[in-house]
CSV table of C-alpha atoms and ligand atoms in Angstrom, one decimal:
chain,number,residue,atom,x,y,z
S,1,MET,CA,0.3,0.5,-0.3
S,2,LYS,CA,1.3,3.5,-0.3
S,3,PHE,CA,0.3,6.2,1.7
S,4,ALA,CA,1.5,9.4,1.8
S,5,ILE,CA,1.7,11.9,4.6
S,6,VAL,CA,0.4,16.2,4.8
S,7,SER,CA,1.5,18.1,8.7
S,8,LYS,CA,0.0,21.3,9.6
S,9,GLY,CA,3.8,22.5,9.7
S,10,ASP,CA,4.1,23.1,13.7
S,11,ASN,CA,7.2,20.7,15.3
S,12,ARG,CA,4.7,18.3,17.0
S,13,SER,CA,2.8,17.7,13.4
S,14,GLU,CA,6.4,17.7,11.9
S,15,GLN,CA,7.4,14.8,14.8
S,16,ILE,CA,4.1,13.0,14.3
S,17,MET,CA,4.9,13.0,10.9
S,18,ALA,CA,8.5,12.1,10.7
S,19,THR,CA,7.5,8.6,13.0
S,20,MET,CA,5.0,7.9,11.1
S,21,LYS,CA,6.1,8.5,8.2
S,22,GLN,CA,9.5,5.6,9.8
S,23,TYR,CA,7.3,2.7,11.3
S,24,LEU,CA,5.1,2.4,8.5
S,25,THR,CA,8.6,2.5,5.5
S,26,ASP,CA,9.6,-0.2,8.3
S,27,PHE,CA,6.4,-2.6,8.0
S,28,GLN,CA,7.4,-2.3,3.9
S,29,LEU,CA,4.6,0.3,3.0
S,30,GLU,CA,5.4,2.5,0.3
S,31,TYR,CA,5.4,6.9,1.1
S,32,ASN,CA,4.3,8.3,-2.5
S,33,GLU,CA,2.8,11.6,-2.2
S,34,VAL,CA,2.0,11.0,-6.0
S,35,GLU,CA,-0.2,8.9,-6.5
S,36,PRO,CA,-1.6,7.7,-2.5
S,37,ASP,CA,-3.7,4.9,-1.2
S,38,LEU,CA,-3.7,6.6,1.9
S,39,VAL,CA,-3.3,10.1,2.6
S,40,ILE,CA,-2.9,10.6,6.5
S,41,SER,CA,-3.7,14.5,7.9
S,42,VAL,CA,-1.5,15.6,10.9
S,43,GLY,CA,-2.5,19.1,12.9
S,44,GLY,CA,-6.5,20.1,12.8
S,45,ASP,CA,-9.8,20.0,10.2
S,46,GLY,CA,-8.0,23.3,8.5
S,47,THR,CA,-5.1,20.2,8.2
S,48,PHE,CA,-7.3,18.3,6.5
S,49,LEU,CA,-9.1,20.7,4.5
S,50,GLU,CA,-5.6,20.9,2.5
S,51,ALA,CA,-4.5,16.7,2.6
S,52,PHE,CA,-8.6,16.7,1.0
S,53,HIS,CA,-8.0,19.7,-2.0
S,54,SER,CA,-4.3,18.5,-2.0
S,55,TYR,CA,-6.2,14.7,-2.6
S,56,VAL,CA,-9.6,15.8,-4.6
S,57,HIS,CA,-8.4,14.6,-8.5
S,58,ARG,CA,-8.5,11.1,-6.9
S,59,LEU,CA,-11.2,10.6,-4.7
S,60,ASN,CA,-11.2,6.6,-6.2
S,61,GLU,CA,-8.4,6.0,-5.2
S,62,THR,CA,-7.7,7.9,-2.7
S,63,ALA,CA,-9.1,7.3,2.0
S,64,PHE,CA,-8.3,9.7,4.1
S,65,ILE,CA,-7.3,9.6,7.6
S,66,GLY,CA,-7.2,12.1,10.7
S,67,VAL,CA,-4.9,12.8,13.2
S,68,HIS,CA,-4.9,15.6,15.2
S,69,THR,CA,-1.8,17.7,17.7
S,70,GLY,CA,-4.7,20.2,18.9
S,71,HIS,CA,-8.1,20.0,20.1
S,72,LEU,CA,-10.1,17.3,18.7
S,73,GLY,CA,-10.3,17.8,15.9
S,74,PHE,CA,-13.8,16.5,12.8
S,75,TYR,CA,-11.9,14.8,11.1
S,76,ALA,CA,-8.8,14.5,12.5
S,77,ASP,CA,-10.0,11.7,15.7
S,78,TRP,CA,-7.0,10.5,15.9
S,79,VAL,CA,-4.6,12.2,19.2
S,80,PRO,CA,-1.4,11.6,19.2
S,81,ASP,CA,-0.2,8.8,22.3
S,82,GLU,CA,-2.8,6.6,19.9
S,83,VAL,CA,-0.2,6.8,16.5
S,84,GLU,CA,1.8,3.5,17.8
S,85,LYS,CA,-1.8,1.2,18.0
S,86,LEU,CA,-2.9,2.9,14.9
S,87,ILE,CA,0.2,2.8,12.7
S,88,ILE,CA,-0.1,-1.3,13.5
S,89,GLU,CA,-3.6,-0.9,13.0
S,90,ILE,CA,-2.6,0.7,9.3
S,91,ALA,CA,0.2,-1.3,8.5
S,92,LYS,CA,-1.4,-5.0,9.1
S,93,THR,CA,-5.5,-4.6,7.7
S,94,PRO,CA,-7.6,-4.3,4.8
S,95,PHE,CA,-9.3,-0.8,6.1
S,96,GLN,CA,-12.9,-0.7,6.6
S,97,ILE,CA,-14.4,2.7,4.1
S,98,VAL,CA,-16.9,4.6,5.1
S,99,GLU,CA,-18.0,7.4,2.9
S,100,TYR,CA,-19.3,11.1,3.2
S,101,PRO,CA,-20.7,12.9,0.5
S,102,LEU,CA,-19.6,16.2,-0.4
S,103,LEU,CA,-21.3,19.6,-1.7
S,104,GLU,CA,-20.3,20.4,-6.0
S,105,VAL,CA,-20.2,23.9,-6.7
S,106,THR,CA,-20.1,25.3,-10.7
S,107,ILE,CA,-19.3,29.2,-10.7
S,108,ARG,CA,-20.4,29.5,-14.3
S,109,ALA,CA,-19.6,33.7,-15.8
S,110,LYS,CA,-21.5,35.9,-17.2
S,111,SER,CA,-20.0,36.5,-21.0
S,112,GLY,CA,-17.1,33.4,-22.8
S,113,GLY,CA,-18.8,30.8,-21.4
S,114,SER,CA,-16.0,29.6,-18.7
S,115,GLU,CA,-17.9,27.5,-15.8
S,116,ASP,CA,-15.2,26.3,-12.1
S,117,ARG,CA,-16.1,23.6,-11.2
S,118,PHE,CA,-15.4,22.5,-7.5
S,119,LEU,CA,-16.0,19.9,-4.8
S,120,ALA,CA,-15.6,21.9,-0.6
S,121,LEU,CA,-15.9,18.9,2.3
S,122,ASN,CA,-17.2,21.7,4.3
S,123,GLU,CA,-19.1,24.5,2.9
S,124,ALA,CA,-19.4,27.4,0.3
S,125,THR,CA,-19.5,31.2,1.4
S,126,ILE,CA,-20.6,33.3,-1.1
S,127,LYS,CA,-20.5,37.3,0.1
S,128,THR,CA,-19.1,40.5,-1.4
S,129,ALA,CA,-16.9,43.2,0.1
S,130,ASP,CA,-19.3,45.3,-2.2
S,131,GLY,CA,-22.6,45.9,0.2
S,132,SER,CA,-24.8,43.3,0.1
S,133,VAL,CA,-25.3,40.4,-2.2
S,134,VAL,CA,-28.7,40.2,-3.6
S,135,PHE,CA,-29.0,37.0,-6.4
S,136,ASP,CA,-32.0,34.9,-6.8
S,137,VAL,CA,-32.5,31.7,-5.6
S,138,GLU,CA,-34.4,29.0,-7.5
S,139,ILE,CA,-34.8,25.7,-6.5
S,140,LYS,CA,-34.9,23.1,-8.6
S,141,GLY,CA,-35.3,25.3,-11.5
S,142,GLU,CA,-38.1,27.0,-9.5
S,143,HIS,CA,-37.0,30.8,-8.2
S,144,PHE,CA,-37.7,30.1,-4.9
S,145,GLU,CA,-36.8,34.0,-3.3
S,146,THR,CA,-35.2,36.5,-4.1
S,147,PHE,CA,-32.0,37.1,-0.9
S,148,ARG,CA,-30.0,40.1,0.0
S,149,GLY,CA,-28.3,40.6,3.0
S,150,ASP,CA,-24.8,39.7,4.1
S,151,GLY,CA,-24.4,36.1,2.2
S,152,LEU,CA,-25.1,32.5,2.0
S,153,CYS,CA,-23.1,29.2,3.5
S,154,VAL,CA,-24.1,26.6,1.5
S,155,SER,CA,-22.9,22.7,3.6
S,156,THR,CA,-21.8,19.5,3.3
S,157,PRO,CA,-23.8,17.4,6.3
S,158,SER,CA,-19.7,17.1,7.7
S,159,GLY,CA,-19.0,20.5,7.7
S,160,SER,CA,-22.5,20.9,9.1
S,161,THR,CA,-21.0,21.4,12.4
S,162,ALA,CA,-18.2,24.3,10.8
S,163,TYR,CA,-19.2,28.0,9.5
S,164,ASN,CA,-23.2,26.5,9.5
S,165,LYS,CA,-23.3,25.7,13.1
S,166,ALA,CA,-22.2,29.4,14.0
S,167,LEU,CA,-25.3,30.4,11.7
S,168,GLY,CA,-28.0,28.6,13.6
S,169,GLY,CA,-28.3,25.9,10.9
S,170,GLY,CA,-28.9,22.1,11.7
S,171,ILE,CA,-26.5,19.1,12.1
S,172,ILE,CA,-27.0,17.1,9.9
S,173,HIS,CA,-25.5,13.9,10.1
S,174,PRO,CA,-23.5,12.4,7.5
S,175,SER,CA,-25.4,9.5,6.6
S,176,LEU,CA,-27.4,11.4,5.2
S,177,ASP,CA,-27.3,12.8,0.5
S,178,ALA,CA,-27.8,16.7,1.5
S,179,ILE,CA,-27.4,20.0,1.2
S,180,GLN,CA,-28.3,22.9,3.5
S,181,LEU,CA,-28.3,26.2,3.6
S,182,THR,CA,-27.8,29.1,5.9
S,183,GLU,CA,-28.5,32.5,4.9
S,184,MET,CA,-25.7,35.4,6.5
S,185,ALA,CA,-28.4,37.7,8.1
S,186,SER,CA,-30.6,38.5,5.7
S,187,ILE,CA,-32.3,41.7,5.0
S,188,ASN,CA,-36.4,41.3,5.7
S,189,ASN,CA,-38.6,43.8,5.6
S,190,ARG,CA,-41.5,45.2,3.6
S,191,VAL,CA,-39.8,45.0,1.0
S,192,PHE,CA,-37.4,41.9,0.8
S,193,ARG,CA,-38.2,38.4,2.5
S,194,THR,CA,-36.8,35.9,2.3
S,195,ILE,CA,-37.2,31.9,4.1
S,196,GLY,CA,-35.4,32.5,7.1
S,197,SER,CA,-34.8,29.4,8.3
S,198,PRO,CA,-31.9,27.2,7.3
S,199,LEU,CA,-32.9,25.0,4.1
S,200,ILE,CA,-31.8,21.1,3.6
S,201,LEU,CA,-31.7,20.5,0.2
S,202,PRO,CA,-31.6,16.7,-0.5
S,203,LYS,CA,-29.6,14.9,-3.5
S,204,HIS,CA,-31.1,15.6,-7.4
S,205,HIS,CA,-32.6,18.7,-6.3
S,206,THR,CA,-30.0,22.0,-7.4
S,207,CYS,CA,-29.9,25.4,-5.9
S,208,LEU,CA,-28.3,28.0,-8.3
S,209,LEU,CA,-28.1,31.7,-7.5
S,210,LYS,CA,-28.3,34.1,-10.5
S,211,PRO,CA,-26.4,37.7,-9.3
S,212,ILE,CA,-29.2,40.6,-9.7
S,213,VAL,CA,-27.2,43.2,-9.5
S,214,ASP,CA,-23.9,42.9,-10.7
S,215,ARG,CA,-21.3,41.9,-7.7
S,216,SER,CA,-17.8,41.1,-7.4
S,217,PHE,CA,-18.4,38.2,-5.2
S,218,LEU,CA,-15.7,36.7,-2.4
S,219,ILE,CA,-17.1,32.3,-2.7
S,220,ALA,CA,-14.8,30.5,-0.2
S,221,ILE,CA,-14.4,26.4,-0.8
S,222,ASP,CA,-13.8,25.6,2.5
S,223,HIS,CA,-10.7,27.9,3.5
S,224,PHE,CA,-9.7,29.7,0.0
S,225,THR,CA,-11.9,32.4,-1.2
S,226,THR,CA,-11.7,33.6,-4.3
S,227,ASN,CA,-13.2,37.0,-5.8
S,228,TYR,CA,-14.4,36.7,-9.5
S,229,THR,CA,-16.7,39.0,-11.2
S,230,ASN,CA,-19.0,38.9,-14.4
S,231,VAL,CA,-20.9,36.1,-12.2
S,232,LYS,CA,-23.8,34.6,-14.2
S,233,SER,CA,-25.0,31.9,-11.7
S,234,ILE,CA,-24.0,29.6,-8.9
S,235,GLN,CA,-24.8,26.1,-8.8
S,236,CYS,CA,-24.7,23.8,-5.9
S,237,ARG,CA,-25.4,20.2,-5.8
S,238,VAL,CA,-24.3,17.9,-3.5
S,239,ALA,CA,-21.9,15.6,-5.5
S,240,GLU,CA,-21.5,12.3,-6.8
S,241,GLU,CA,-18.4,12.2,-5.9
S,242,ARG,CA,-17.5,11.3,-2.1
S,243,ILE,CA,-15.2,11.7,0.7
S,244,ARG,CA,-13.2,7.9,1.3
S,245,PHE,CA,-12.6,8.1,5.2
S,246,ALA,CA,-10.2,4.7,6.2
S,247,ARG,CA,-11.5,3.8,8.6
S,248,PHE,CA,-9.8,1.0,11.9
S,249,ARG,CA,-12.6,1.8,15.1
S,250,GLN,CA,-15.9,3.3,15.9
S,251,PHE,CA,-15.8,6.6,16.4
S,252,PRO,CA,-19.9,7.7,15.8
S,253,PHE,CA,-20.5,11.4,14.7
S,254,TRP,CA,-22.9,11.7,17.6
S,255,ASN,CA,-19.7,11.2,20.1
S,256,ARG,CA,-17.4,13.8,18.1
S,257,VAL,CA,-20.8,16.6,18.4
S,258,ARG,CA,-21.2,15.9,21.8
S,259,GLU,CA,-17.2,16.1,22.8
S,260,SER,CA,-16.4,18.6,21.2
S,261,PHE,CA,-19.5,20.9,21.7
S,262,VAL,CA,-21.5,19.3,25.1
S,263,SER,CA,-18.9,17.5,27.1
S,264,ASP,CA,-16.0,15.1,26.9
S,265,ASP,CA,-16.3,13.5,29.9
S,266,ASN,CA,-17.5,10.4,29.8
S,267,ASN,CA,-20.4,10.6,31.8
N,301,NAP,P1,-10.0,28.3,10.9
N,301,NAP,O1,-10.0,29.2,10.7
N,301,NAP,O2,-9.2,27.9,11.4
N,301,NAP,O3,-11.0,26.9,11.6
N,301,NAP,C1,-12.4,27.5,12.3
N,301,NAP,C2,-12.6,26.3,13.2
N,301,NAP,O4,-13.8,26.0,12.5
N,301,NAP,C3,-11.4,25.4,13.1
N,301,NAP,O5,-11.4,25.6,14.9
N,301,NAP,C4,-11.5,24.5,12.6
N,301,NAP,O6,-10.5,23.2,13.8
N,301,NAP,C5,-13.3,24.0,12.8
N,301,NAP,N1,-13.3,23.2,11.4
N,301,NAP,C6,-12.8,23.5,10.9
N,301,NAP,N2,-13.4,22.4,9.9
N,301,NAP,C7,-14.9,22.0,10.6
N,301,NAP,C8,-16.3,21.0,11.0
N,301,NAP,N3,-16.4,20.6,10.4
N,301,NAP,N4,-16.4,20.3,12.1
N,301,NAP,C9,-16.3,21.6,13.0
N,301,NAP,N5,-15.3,21.6,13.7
N,301,NAP,C10,-14.1,22.5,11.7
N,301,NAP,O7,-10.0,27.9,9.7
N,301,NAP,P2,-9.6,26.3,9.3
N,301,NAP,O8,-8.7,25.3,9.5
N,301,NAP,O9,-8.6,26.9,7.0
N,301,NAP,O10,-11.1,26.1,8.4
N,301,NAP,C11,-11.9,26.8,7.1
N,301,NAP,C12,-13.5,26.7,7.9
N,301,NAP,O11,-13.6,27.4,8.9
N,301,NAP,C13,-14.2,26.8,7.0
N,301,NAP,O12,-14.7,25.5,6.0
N,301,NAP,C14,-15.7,26.8,8.1
N,301,NAP,O13,-16.5,25.9,8.1
N,301,NAP,C15,-14.7,27.9,8.6
N,301,NAP,N6,-15.0,28.3,9.3
N,301,NAP,C16,-16.2,29.0,10.1
N,301,NAP,C17,-16.5,30.4,11.2
N,301,NAP,C18,-17.0,30.5,11.7
N,301,NAP,O14,-17.7,29.7,12.3
N,301,NAP,N7,-17.8,31.8,12.1
N,301,NAP,C19,-16.4,31.8,10.2
N,301,NAP,C20,-15.4,31.4,8.8
N,301,NAP,C21,-14.7,30.5,8.4
N,301,NAP,P3,-9.1,23.1,14.2
N,301,NAP,O15,-8.7,24.4,14.8
N,301,NAP,O16,-8.7,21.7,14.0
N,301,NAP,O17,-8.7,23.6,12.0
N,302,MN,MN1,-7.6,26.3,12.2
């Protein structure tokens, strides 16, 4: 089996990376950054997002696992003390795979017909540095509302505990193939009206955002933001592709939610 390691870059993560690389190589596994079967992220959730985007072009061939060197991570759920155990597990077991849904975002330009397509593990956010965003929101080809406000967040189930949660969105179990739209400070008065609640869309219910007022948009895909002008539409839907996690033990999603947000003791 071929593996690669992505580290946060701090001393602790670098040290864990070096240990894992050495031991796994001793177990006859091949270190290969180009075509890894397994990518190990050492750091936090931010590092995991980096690892995901570095290998997003080979999701069918690559599985991911995270070791966290900071506080509990959502994607990085092995602690440094367990690294030796994890190394043995990786070396000896054909691992189980757990898949989570992803968000597909397609940004189309007004002229020139160009389009950019992205996959997000957490979410896409659409904002502007230039007043409010104003766009028509279509769901499954039908006009739903005209949104005016700071922006919108469209998240995956596993991203529902990140930015989405801060916006009052619900936490969605990643076994559900869905995306969630949450508003950022929508303007609501007699003239402008939006639903106000987070919307959860199933697979194939495509959401299309069509700018009405010509603005430049700050479009973030996970941790990476790009400034777009000349935007005709932004299309969001549950992606066909999925992320594959290598699983060596159970750590149920709701336990992770509880340990991160409610209590990290076992009472
Ligand atoms: P960051 O500023 O370090 O991330 C913000 C926090 O979100 C960090 O504590 C990060 O954990 C945590 N996080 C990331 N993914 C998560 C998930 N799926 N569930 C729960 N917590 C999660 O920036 P970053 O590390 O590059 O992460 C980018 C993400 O930050 C974006 O995808 C977005 O979800 C989130 N974000 C949140 C807000 C907000 O809550 N108001 C605003 C902007 C961005 P680590 O410390 O382990 O990295
Ligand atoms: Mn971070």
